[in-house]
Tab-separated table of C-alpha atoms in Angstrom:
chain	number	residue	atom	x	y	z
F	594	MET	CA	69.856	38.920	-25.840
F	595	LEU	CA	68.336	38.853	-22.349
F	596	ARG	CA	66.821	42.311	-22.867
F	597	ILE	CA	65.183	41.158	-26.132
F	598	LEU	CA	63.838	38.049	-24.426
F	599	LEU	CA	62.337	40.096	-21.611
F	600	SER	CA	60.658	42.432	-24.091
F	601	LEU	CA	59.037	39.490	-25.841
F	602	ILE	CA	57.906	38.036	-22.521
F	603	LEU	CA	56.274	41.283	-21.456
F	604	LEU	CA	54.495	41.656	-24.783
F	605	ALA	CA	53.092	38.137	-24.434
F	606	ALA	CA	52.077	38.497	-20.772
F	607	PRO	CA	48.396	39.525	-21.262
F	608	ALA	CA	47.736	36.339	-23.245
F	609	VAL	CA	48.512	34.251	-20.152
F	610	GLN	CA	45.290	35.506	-18.539
F	611	ALA	CA	43.068	33.655	-20.998
F	612	GLN	CA	40.084	32.942	-18.766
F	613	THR	CA	36.657	33.871	-20.062
F	614	PRO	CA	33.875	34.486	-17.522
F	615	PRO	CA	30.263	34.075	-18.638
F	616	SER	CA	29.241	36.908	-20.935
F	617	ALA	CA	26.046	38.925	-20.601
F	618	ALA	CA	24.549	36.725	-23.302
F	619	ASP	CA	25.577	33.585	-21.420
F	620	LEU	CA	24.020	34.875	-18.209
F	621	ALA	CA	20.804	35.843	-19.984
F	622	GLY	CA	20.487	32.319	-21.343
F	623	TYR	CA	21.260	30.505	-18.119
F	624	GLY	CA	18.743	28.394	-16.271
F	625	GLY	CA	18.981	25.506	-13.860
F	626	GLY	CA	22.259	24.928	-12.110
F	627	HIS	CA	24.189	27.558	-14.034
F	628	LEU	CA	21.759	30.298	-13.047
F	629	ALA	CA	21.597	29.092	-9.459
F	630	ALA	CA	25.417	29.038	-9.305
F	631	HIS	CA	25.671	32.587	-10.636
F	632	GLU	CA	23.090	33.794	-8.114
F	633	ASP	CA	24.677	31.828	-5.230
F	634	ASN	CA	21.356	30.060	-4.715
F	635	ALA	CA	22.335	26.934	-2.802
F	636	ALA	CA	18.716	26.022	-2.056
F	637	ALA	CA	17.900	25.944	-5.772
F	638	ILE	CA	20.911	23.736	-6.445
F	639	ARG	CA	19.761	21.291	-3.786
F	640	ARG	CA	16.255	21.221	-5.267
F	641	LEU	CA	17.680	20.588	-8.731
F	642	ALA	CA	19.898	17.807	-7.402
F	643	ALA	CA	16.945	16.161	-5.656
F	644	ALA	CA	15.087	16.241	-8.979
F	645	GLY	CA	17.977	14.481	-10.718
F	646	ALA	CA	19.633	17.422	-12.495
F	647	ASP	CA	23.203	16.906	-13.675
F	648	PRO	CA	25.498	18.982	-11.413
F	649	ASP	CA	28.125	18.934	-14.158
F	650	ALA	CA	26.010	20.185	-17.064
F	651	ARG	CA	28.047	22.265	-19.533
F	652	ASP	CA	27.368	25.602	-21.170
F	653	ARG	CA	28.644	26.500	-24.648
F	654	ALA	CA	32.120	27.245	-23.249
F	655	GLY	CA	32.264	23.962	-21.360
F	656	ARG	CA	31.640	25.621	-18.005
F	657	THR	CA	29.921	23.576	-15.337
F	658	PRO	CA	27.882	25.301	-12.628
F	659	ALA	CA	30.983	24.998	-10.435
F	660	HIS	CA	32.975	27.141	-12.874
F	661	VAL	CA	30.179	29.698	-12.914
F	662	ALA	CA	30.140	29.709	-9.114
F	663	ALA	CA	33.888	30.381	-9.091
F	664	PHE	CA	33.579	33.300	-11.511
F	665	ALA	CA	30.733	34.746	-9.406
F	666	SER	CA	32.446	34.050	-6.055
F	667	SER	CA	29.366	32.048	-5.053
F	668	ASP	CA	30.710	30.118	-2.074
F	669	GLU	CA	27.466	28.569	-0.864
F	670	ALA	CA	26.519	27.478	-4.374
F	671	LEU	CA	29.887	25.790	-4.815
F	672	ARG	CA	29.443	23.931	-1.535
F	673	ALA	CA	25.971	22.784	-2.596
F	674	LEU	CA	27.308	21.628	-5.957
F	675	ALA	CA	29.983	19.562	-4.242
F	676	GLU	CA	27.336	18.035	-1.972
F	677	ALA	CA	25.351	17.158	-5.102
F	678	GLY	CA	28.309	15.261	-6.536
F	679	GLY	CA	29.676	17.975	-8.809
F	680	ASP	CA	33.194	17.432	-10.135
F	681	MET	CA	35.424	19.944	-8.384
F	682	ASN	CA	38.272	19.147	-10.779
F	683	ALA	CA	36.369	19.636	-14.038
F	684	LEU	CA	38.099	21.693	-16.727
F	685	GLU	CA	36.187	24.039	-19.022
F	686	ASN	CA	37.060	24.484	-22.692
F	687	ARG	CA	40.087	26.665	-21.929
F	688	PHE	CA	41.306	24.035	-19.446
F	689	TYR	CA	40.650	26.015	-16.274
F	690	ASP	CA	39.262	24.599	-13.053
F	691	VAL	CA	37.522	26.250	-10.112
F	692	LEU	CA	40.786	26.652	-8.209
F	693	THR	CA	42.634	28.437	-11.000
F	694	ILE	CA	39.650	30.679	-11.708
F	695	ALA	CA	39.585	31.668	-8.022
F	696	ALA	CA	43.365	32.142	-7.986
F	697	VAL	CA	43.275	34.523	-10.956
F	698	ALA	CA	40.351	36.418	-9.383
F	699	ASP	CA	42.400	36.875	-6.175
F	700	ASP	CA	39.643	35.203	-4.167
F	701	PRO	CA	41.407	33.561	-1.189
F	702	GLU	CA	38.181	32.369	0.442
F	703	MET	CA	37.061	30.614	-2.737
F	704	VAL	CA	40.534	29.086	-3.070
F	705	SER	CA	40.350	27.662	0.442
F	706	LEU	CA	36.805	26.417	-0.109
F	707	ALA	CA	37.706	24.735	-3.404
F	708	LEU	CA	40.601	22.947	-1.716
F	709	GLU	CA	38.333	21.895	1.149
F	710	LEU	CA	35.812	20.486	-1.343
F	711	GLY	CA	38.398	18.381	-3.147
F	712	ASN	CA	39.809	20.595	-5.889
F	713	ARG	CA	43.351	19.317	-6.372
F	714	ALA	CA	46.141	21.850	-5.939
F	715	ASP	CA	48.350	19.839	-8.316
F	716	LEU	CA	45.871	19.843	-11.208
F	717	ILE	CA	47.425	20.790	-14.559
F	718	THR	CA	45.409	23.648	-16.030
F	719	SER	CA	45.365	26.103	-18.948
F	720	VAL	CA	46.860	25.756	-22.417
F	721	TYR	CA	50.211	26.478	-20.751
F	722	ASP	CA	50.139	23.232	-18.724
F	723	GLY	CA	50.373	25.295	-15.576
F	724	THR	CA	48.804	25.214	-12.124
F	725	ALA	CA	46.704	27.501	-9.972
F	726	LEU	CA	49.886	28.404	-8.084
F	727	ILE	CA	51.641	29.551	-11.248
F	728	ALA	CA	48.616	31.640	-12.227
F	729	ALA	CA	48.464	33.293	-8.806
F	730	ALA	CA	52.221	33.933	-8.699
F	731	HIS	CA	52.137	35.534	-12.138
F	732	LEU	CA	49.600	38.076	-10.869
F	733	GLY	CA	51.200	38.666	-7.468
F	734	HIS	CA	48.234	37.293	-5.519
F	735	HIS	CA	50.345	36.494	-2.499
F	736	GLU	CA	47.575	35.514	-0.055
F	737	VAL	CA	46.239	33.060	-2.632
F	738	VAL	CA	49.787	31.794	-3.137
F	739	ARG	CA	50.139	31.158	0.588
F	740	ARG	CA	46.839	29.255	0.718
F	741	LEU	CA	47.754	27.142	-2.300
F	742	ILE	CA	51.120	26.323	-0.756
F	743	ALA	CA	49.364	25.265	2.458
F	744	GLY	CA	47.021	23.154	0.322
F	745	GLY	CA	49.896	21.187	-1.191
F	746	ALA	CA	50.421	22.946	-4.512
F	747	PRO	CA	53.598	21.756	-6.282
F	748	LEU	CA	56.185	24.482	-5.826
F	749	ASP	CA	58.447	23.620	-8.736
F	750	HIS	CA	56.082	22.564	-11.516
F	751	VAL	CA	57.419	23.807	-14.868
F	752	ASN	CA	54.820	24.829	-17.456
F	753	ASN	CA	55.235	24.538	-21.208
F	754	LEU	CA	56.773	28.020	-21.338
F	755	GLY	CA	59.590	26.712	-19.175
F	756	TRP	CA	58.537	28.675	-16.101
F	757	THR	CA	57.860	27.776	-12.469
F	758	ALA	CA	55.622	29.840	-10.196
F	759	LEU	CA	58.746	31.595	-8.908
F	760	MET	CA	59.901	32.388	-12.432
F	761	GLU	CA	56.499	33.806	-13.410
F	762	ALA	CA	56.423	36.029	-10.332
F	763	VAL	CA	59.655	37.585	-11.607
F	764	VAL	CA	59.366	37.668	-15.400
F	765	LEU	CA	55.656	38.549	-15.487
F	766	GLY	CA	55.598	40.616	-12.312
F	767	ASP	CA	56.237	44.313	-11.756
F	768	GLY	CA	58.703	43.993	-8.900
F	769	GLY	CA	56.315	45.776	-6.529
F	770	PRO	CA	55.126	44.794	-3.050
F	771	ASP	CA	52.652	42.144	-4.201
F	772	HIS	CA	55.113	40.254	-6.381
F	773	THR	CA	57.832	40.680	-3.767
F	774	ALA	CA	55.538	39.122	-1.148
F	775	THR	CA	54.758	36.336	-3.595
F	776	VAL	CA	58.438	35.573	-4.128
F	777	HIS	CA	59.002	35.692	-0.372
F	778	ALA	CA	56.205	33.155	0.202
F	779	LEU	CA	57.473	30.808	-2.497
F	780	VAL	CA	61.096	30.946	-1.385
F	781	GLY	CA	60.084	30.570	2.252
F	782	ALA	CA	58.140	27.433	1.371
F	783	GLY	CA	61.168	25.928	-0.364
F	784	ALA	CA	60.656	26.754	-4.043
F	785	ASN	CA	63.810	25.975	-6.014
F	786	ALA	CA	65.293	29.288	-7.146
F	787	ALA	CA	67.935	27.502	-9.215
F	788	ILE	CA	65.445	26.266	-11.841
F	789	ALA	CA	66.252	28.277	-14.966
F	790	ASP	CA	64.060	28.945	-17.988
F	791	PHE	CA	64.564	27.266	-21.357
F	792	ASP	CA	67.382	29.741	-22.118
F	793	GLY	CA	69.219	28.911	-18.911
F	794	VAL	CA	68.356	32.218	-17.195
F	795	THR	CA	67.545	31.948	-13.487
F	796	PRO	CA	64.918	33.922	-11.563
F	797	LEU	CA	67.730	35.876	-9.883
F	798	GLN	CA	69.247	36.834	-13.216
F	799	HIS	CA	65.859	38.001	-14.473
F	800	ALA	CA	65.262	39.994	-11.287
F	801	GLU	CA	68.642	41.690	-11.572
F	802	ALA	CA	68.106	42.464	-15.263
F	803	ARG	CA	64.772	44.106	-14.471
F	804	GLY	CA	66.057	46.076	-11.505
F	805	PHE	CA	63.915	44.260	-8.913
F	806	ALA	CA	66.270	44.847	-5.985
F	807	ASP	CA	64.027	43.509	-3.211
F	808	ILE	CA	63.192	40.341	-5.123
F	809	ALA	CA	66.832	39.833	-6.057
F	810	ALA	CA	67.808	40.086	-2.373
F	811	ILE	CA	65.287	37.383	-1.455
F	812	LEU	CA	66.577	35.133	-4.215
F	813	ARG	CA	70.192	35.675	-3.236
F	814	GLY	CA	69.315	34.772	0.337
F	815	SER	CA	67.706	31.522	-0.819
F	816	SER	CA	71.034	30.329	-2.235
F	817	GLN	CA	73.001	30.880	0.954
């Protein structure tokens, strides 16, 4: 039964990464704050703000300029948008915020900047009712995971799939160095390794079933 469950999980894994950056057509149609955010043009954003432009204007996918800045790794634009009163916790149509976009992109500097500018590490994001930490753990982005932990991300939030960040690092990971480092960071910060999934299977049991010896050793150590 466990082997069947794991097969289904792995087949579903790509759907978890459901973020949609601006398309070529979106970029071609951008003006104002969205264009300035994509181009990391902080001066233009400040001029627009002084002229009364809405820093939280939405494109057809519900993206604000802040979301566009996150997708483009436009740090100075994001800072200017925050100075202009932009909502750092806005969610686009797929329910992603700046922090989760940066976490999925493995952009530690943007993650730290978003936290500095007021993006909440405990914000519930995505159709999976997850967090930026869960998204980063799923992908093995261990430096991002460490920065989110330092920023106060909830370690044991359970999404609507029944998974914590620790669980996702195991069941959606590959057992390699990046996911092992992610598990190490989570366990070291105090993540609860006893939280099982909806079928009562623990992260350790999943790690053992998948042959992730290094991760299993870390999880065993957390229970001692």
